[in-house]
Coordinates of C-alpha atoms in Angstrom, one line a residue:
X25 CA 52.7 57.3 -67.7
X26 CA 53.7 59.5 -70.7
X27 CA 54.2 63.3 -70.7
X28 CA 50.9 63.8 -72.6
X29 CA 49.1 62.1 -69.8
X30 CA 50.9 63.9 -67.0
X31 CA 50.7 67.4 -68.5
X32 CA 46.9 68.0 -67.9
X33 CA 47.2 66.6 -64.4
X34 CA 50.1 68.8 -63.5
X35 CA 48.5 71.9 -65.0
X36 CA 45.3 71.4 -63.0
X37 CA 47.3 70.6 -59.8
X38 CA 49.3 73.8 -60.1
X39 CA 46.2 75.9 -60.6
X40 CA 44.6 74.3 -57.6
X41 CA 47.6 74.9 -55.4
X42 CA 47.9 78.5 -56.4
X43 CA 44.2 79.0 -55.9
X44 CA 44.2 77.6 -52.4
X45 CA 47.4 79.4 -51.4
X46 CA 46.4 82.7 -52.9
X47 CA 43.0 82.9 -51.1
X48 CA 44.5 81.6 -47.8
X49 CA 47.2 84.1 -47.9
X50 CA 44.8 87.0 -48.5
X51 CA 42.6 85.9 -45.5
X52 CA 45.7 85.3 -43.3
X53 CA 46.9 88.8 -44.0
X54 CA 43.5 90.4 -43.4
X55 CA 43.1 88.5 -40.2
X56 CA 46.7 88.3 -38.9
X57 CA 47.8 91.9 -39.5
X58 CA 45.4 93.6 -37.1
X59 CA 45.8 90.7 -34.6
X60 CA 49.6 91.1 -34.6
X61 CA 49.3 94.9 -34.2
X62 CA 46.8 94.4 -31.3
X63 CA 49.2 92.1 -29.5
X64 CA 51.8 95.0 -29.6
X65 CA 49.4 97.8 -28.6
X66 CA 47.9 95.9 -25.7
X67 CA 51.3 94.7 -24.3
X68 CA 53.0 96.3 -21.3
X69 CA 54.0 99.9 -22.3
X70 CA 51.8 99.8 -25.4
X71 CA 49.4 102.5 -26.5
X72 CA 46.4 100.4 -25.5
X73 CA 48.0 98.6 -22.6
X74 CA 45.6 95.9 -21.4
X75 CA 47.3 92.9 -19.9
X76 CA 44.2 90.8 -19.7
X77 CA 43.3 91.2 -23.4
X78 CA 46.9 90.7 -24.4
X79 CA 47.1 87.4 -22.4
X80 CA 43.9 86.1 -23.8
X81 CA 44.8 86.9 -27.4
X82 CA 48.3 85.5 -26.9
X83 CA 47.1 82.2 -25.5
X84 CA 44.6 81.8 -28.4
X85 CA 47.4 82.4 -30.9
X86 CA 49.7 80.0 -29.1
X87 CA 47.2 77.2 -29.0
X88 CA 46.3 77.6 -32.7
X89 CA 49.9 77.6 -33.7
X90 CA 50.8 74.5 -31.6
X91 CA 48.2 72.3 -33.3
X92 CA 49.6 70.2 -36.2
X93 CA 47.9 71.2 -39.5
X94 CA 46.8 67.7 -40.4
X95 CA 44.9 67.5 -37.0
X96 CA 43.5 71.0 -37.6
X97 CA 42.0 69.8 -40.9
X98 CA 40.2 67.0 -39.1
X99 CA 39.1 69.1 -36.2
X100 CA 37.6 71.8 -38.5
X101 CA 35.7 69.4 -40.8
X102 CA 32.3 70.3 -39.3
X103 CA 33.1 74.0 -39.4
X104 CA 34.4 73.6 -43.0
X105 CA 31.2 71.8 -44.1
X106 CA 29.1 74.5 -42.5
X107 CA 31.1 77.3 -44.3
X108 CA 31.4 75.8 -47.9
X109 CA 29.1 72.8 -47.8
X110 CA 31.8 70.1 -48.3
X111 CA 35.2 69.0 -47.0
X112 CA 36.9 67.4 -50.0
X113 CA 37.7 70.1 -52.6
X114 CA 40.0 73.1 -52.9
X115 CA 37.4 75.5 -51.6
X116 CA 37.1 73.4 -48.5
X117 CA 40.9 73.4 -48.0
X118 CA 41.0 77.2 -47.9
X119 CA 39.2 77.2 -44.5
X120 CA 41.7 75.2 -42.4
X121 CA 44.6 76.8 -44.4
X122 CA 43.5 80.3 -43.5
X123 CA 42.7 79.5 -39.9
X124 CA 46.1 77.8 -39.5
X125 CA 47.9 80.7 -41.1
X126 CA 46.3 83.6 -39.3
X127 CA 48.0 83.0 -35.9
X128 CA 51.3 82.2 -37.6
X129 CA 51.2 85.5 -39.6
X130 CA 50.0 87.4 -36.5
X131 CA 53.2 86.4 -34.6
X132 CA 55.4 87.5 -37.5
X133 CA 53.6 90.8 -37.6
X134 CA 54.1 91.2 -33.9
X135 CA 57.8 90.6 -34.2
X136 CA 58.1 93.1 -37.2
X137 CA 56.1 95.9 -35.4
X138 CA 58.2 95.5 -32.2
X139 CA 61.3 96.4 -34.2
X140 CA 60.0 99.9 -35.0
X141 CA 61.9 102.6 -33.2
X142 CA 59.9 103.8 -30.2
X143 CA 61.3 107.3 -30.6
X144 CA 59.2 107.8 -33.8
X145 CA 56.1 106.8 -31.9
X146 CA 56.8 109.3 -29.2
X147 CA 57.5 112.0 -31.8
X148 CA 54.1 111.5 -33.4
X149 CA 52.4 111.4 -30.0
X150 CA 54.1 114.7 -29.0
X151 CA 52.6 116.3 -32.1
X152 CA 49.1 115.2 -31.1
X153 CA 48.9 111.9 -33.1
X154 CA 46.3 109.4 -31.8
X155 CA 46.7 105.6 -31.8
X156 CA 45.3 105.1 -35.3
X157 CA 47.6 107.8 -36.6
X158 CA 50.6 106.1 -35.0
X159 CA 49.6 102.8 -36.5
X160 CA 48.9 104.2 -39.9
X161 CA 51.8 106.7 -40.2
X162 CA 54.6 105.0 -38.2
X163 CA 54.1 101.3 -37.2
X164 CA 52.9 99.9 -40.5
X165 CA 55.1 102.0 -42.9
X166 CA 58.2 101.4 -40.8
X167 CA 57.6 97.7 -40.5
X168 CA 56.6 97.3 -44.1
X169 CA 59.8 95.6 -45.4
X170 CA 59.6 93.1 -42.5
X171 CA 55.9 92.6 -43.2
X172 CA 56.6 91.8 -46.8
X173 CA 59.1 89.2 -45.7
X174 CA 56.5 87.8 -43.3
X175 CA 54.0 87.5 -46.1
X176 CA 56.6 85.6 -48.2
X177 CA 57.3 83.2 -45.3
X178 CA 53.6 82.6 -44.8
X179 CA 53.1 81.8 -48.5
X180 CA 55.9 79.3 -48.4
X181 CA 54.4 77.7 -45.3
X182 CA 51.0 77.5 -46.9
X183 CA 52.4 75.7 -49.9
X184 CA 53.6 73.0 -47.6
X185 CA 50.3 73.0 -45.8
X186 CA 48.4 72.6 -49.1
X187 CA 50.4 69.5 -49.8
X188 CA 49.1 68.0 -46.5
X189 CA 45.6 69.2 -47.4
X190 CA 45.9 66.9 -50.4
X191 CA 45.7 63.9 -48.1
X192 CA 42.0 64.6 -47.5
X193 CA 41.1 65.2 -51.2
X194 CA 41.8 68.9 -51.4
X195 CA 43.6 68.6 -54.8
X196 CA 46.8 70.4 -55.7
X197 CA 50.3 69.2 -56.2
X198 CA 50.4 67.4 -52.9
X199 CA 47.3 65.4 -53.7
X200 CA 48.8 64.6 -57.2
X201 CA 52.1 63.4 -55.7
X202 CA 50.3 61.2 -53.1
X203 CA 47.7 59.6 -55.4
X204 CA 49.9 59.0 -58.4
X205 CA 53.5 59.1 -57.1
X206 CA 52.9 57.1 -53.9
X207 CA 49.7 55.0 -54.3
X208 CA 50.2 54.2 -58.0
X209 CA 54.0 54.1 -57.9
X210 CA 54.4 56.8 -60.6
X211 CA 57.9 57.8 -59.3
X212 CA 58.6 60.0 -62.2
X213 CA 55.5 62.1 -61.7
X214 CA 56.2 62.4 -58.0
X215 CA 59.7 63.9 -58.7
X216 CA 58.3 66.3 -61.3
X217 CA 55.9 67.5 -58.7
X218 CA 58.7 68.0 -56.2
X219 CA 60.7 70.0 -58.8
X220 CA 57.7 72.2 -59.6
X221 CA 57.2 72.9 -55.9
X222 CA 60.9 73.8 -55.5
X223 CA 60.7 76.2 -58.4
X224 CA 57.5 77.9 -57.2
X225 CA 58.9 78.4 -53.7
X226 CA 62.2 79.7 -55.1
X227 CA 60.4 82.2 -57.3
X228 CA 58.2 83.4 -54.5
X229 CA 61.1 83.7 -52.1
X230 CA 63.1 85.7 -54.6
X231 CA 60.2 88.0 -55.3
X232 CA 59.6 88.6 -51.6
X233 CA 63.2 89.3 -50.9
X234 CA 63.5 91.7 -53.8
X235 CA 60.3 93.6 -52.7
X236 CA 61.6 93.9 -49.1
X237 CA 65.0 95.2 -50.3
X238 CA 63.3 97.7 -52.6
X239 CA 61.3 99.0 -49.6
X240 CA 64.4 99.4 -47.6
X241 CA 66.1 101.4 -50.4
X242 CA 63.0 103.7 -50.6
X243 CA 63.2 104.6 -46.9
X244 CA 60.9 102.0 -45.4
X245 CA 61.7 100.0 -42.3
X246 CA 64.6 101.7 -40.4
X247 CA 65.3 104.1 -43.2
X248 CA 66.0 107.8 -42.7
X249 CA 63.0 109.1 -44.7
X250 CA 60.4 108.9 -42.0
X251 CA 62.8 110.5 -39.5
X252 CA 63.6 113.3 -41.9
X253 CA 59.9 114.0 -42.4
X254 CA 59.4 114.3 -38.7
X255 CA 62.5 116.5 -38.2
X256 CA 61.4 118.8 -41.0
X257 CA 58.0 119.4 -39.4
X258 CA 57.9 123.0 -38.2
X259 CA 57.2 123.5 -34.5
X260 CA 55.2 126.5 -33.3
X261 CA 58.3 128.2 -32.0
X262 CA 60.1 127.9 -35.3
X263 CA 57.1 129.4 -37.2
X264 CA 56.8 132.3 -34.7
X265 CA 60.5 133.1 -34.9
X266 CA 60.5 133.0 -38.7
X267 CA 63.4 131.9 -40.9
X268 CA 66.8 132.3 -39.5
X269 CA 69.1 134.5 -41.7
X270 CA 72.7 133.7 -41.8
X271 CA 75.3 136.2 -42.9
X272 CA 78.6 135.2 -44.4
X273 CA 81.7 137.4 -43.9
X274 CA 82.4 139.5 -47.0
X275 CA 86.0 139.2 -48.1
X276 CA 87.8 141.4 -50.6
X277 CA 91.0 140.8 -52.5
X278 CA 93.5 143.4 -51.3
X279 CA 96.8 143.8 -53.0
X280 CA 99.8 143.8 -50.7
X281 CA 101.5 147.1 -50.2
X282 CA 104.7 147.4 -52.2
X283 CA 107.9 148.7 -50.6
X284 CA 109.4 151.9 -52.2
X285 CA 112.3 151.3 -54.5
X286 CA 115.5 152.8 -53.2
X287 CA 117.6 154.8 -55.6
X288 CA 121.2 153.6 -55.8

């Protein structure tokens, strides 16, 4: 197979992969972010402590994560057909990709949120902050660098999942490598596909790491900026007392007294 024959196949496969992974990531973030935060809030000592709810959600997440993705595709075929009307194109692949990624991302979110300093949460609560305020002002901003890294990891995992989705006719680079590289013995095309996947994953990982480091430098995560904002908040006692005036000792330059000159 010549390059002129491979080029349109590779372009379409790349677009299909990015399409599937992009939509799946968006759905996984929308579904996994609140689920992961809820796992933290309902755990022992959480703001919404409820052991029963926490156990039920945790078991559902664990069961969904333990299922191999290729089996999940087959198990969700009826549901996928009900949602999009078919099971063999890129739109159909988004359904199992998203469902498989939601519990994975939820556990990453849970780990990131648990790393937030509990002292900041207590400080906001002492100033009258409710649960939603704590989540919006402390938990999510403080965990943002770790959340960005979690999104990056999820995207990389979904790229691997999309290759497995190609085995059931979902399209993408995985489908191209299997149909042409394996079934038709086009080894050159298969290795080009592998190289493209390696480059895409490297670029995504680099961009995610750069974004996470940038958030750390701007005061996200465990930075000092949120703490300083909390410490600078004026308490009622400080406002009543007014500003504290400090006086500095006034010094003057005094010439040393000279001894009288004795006459010889």
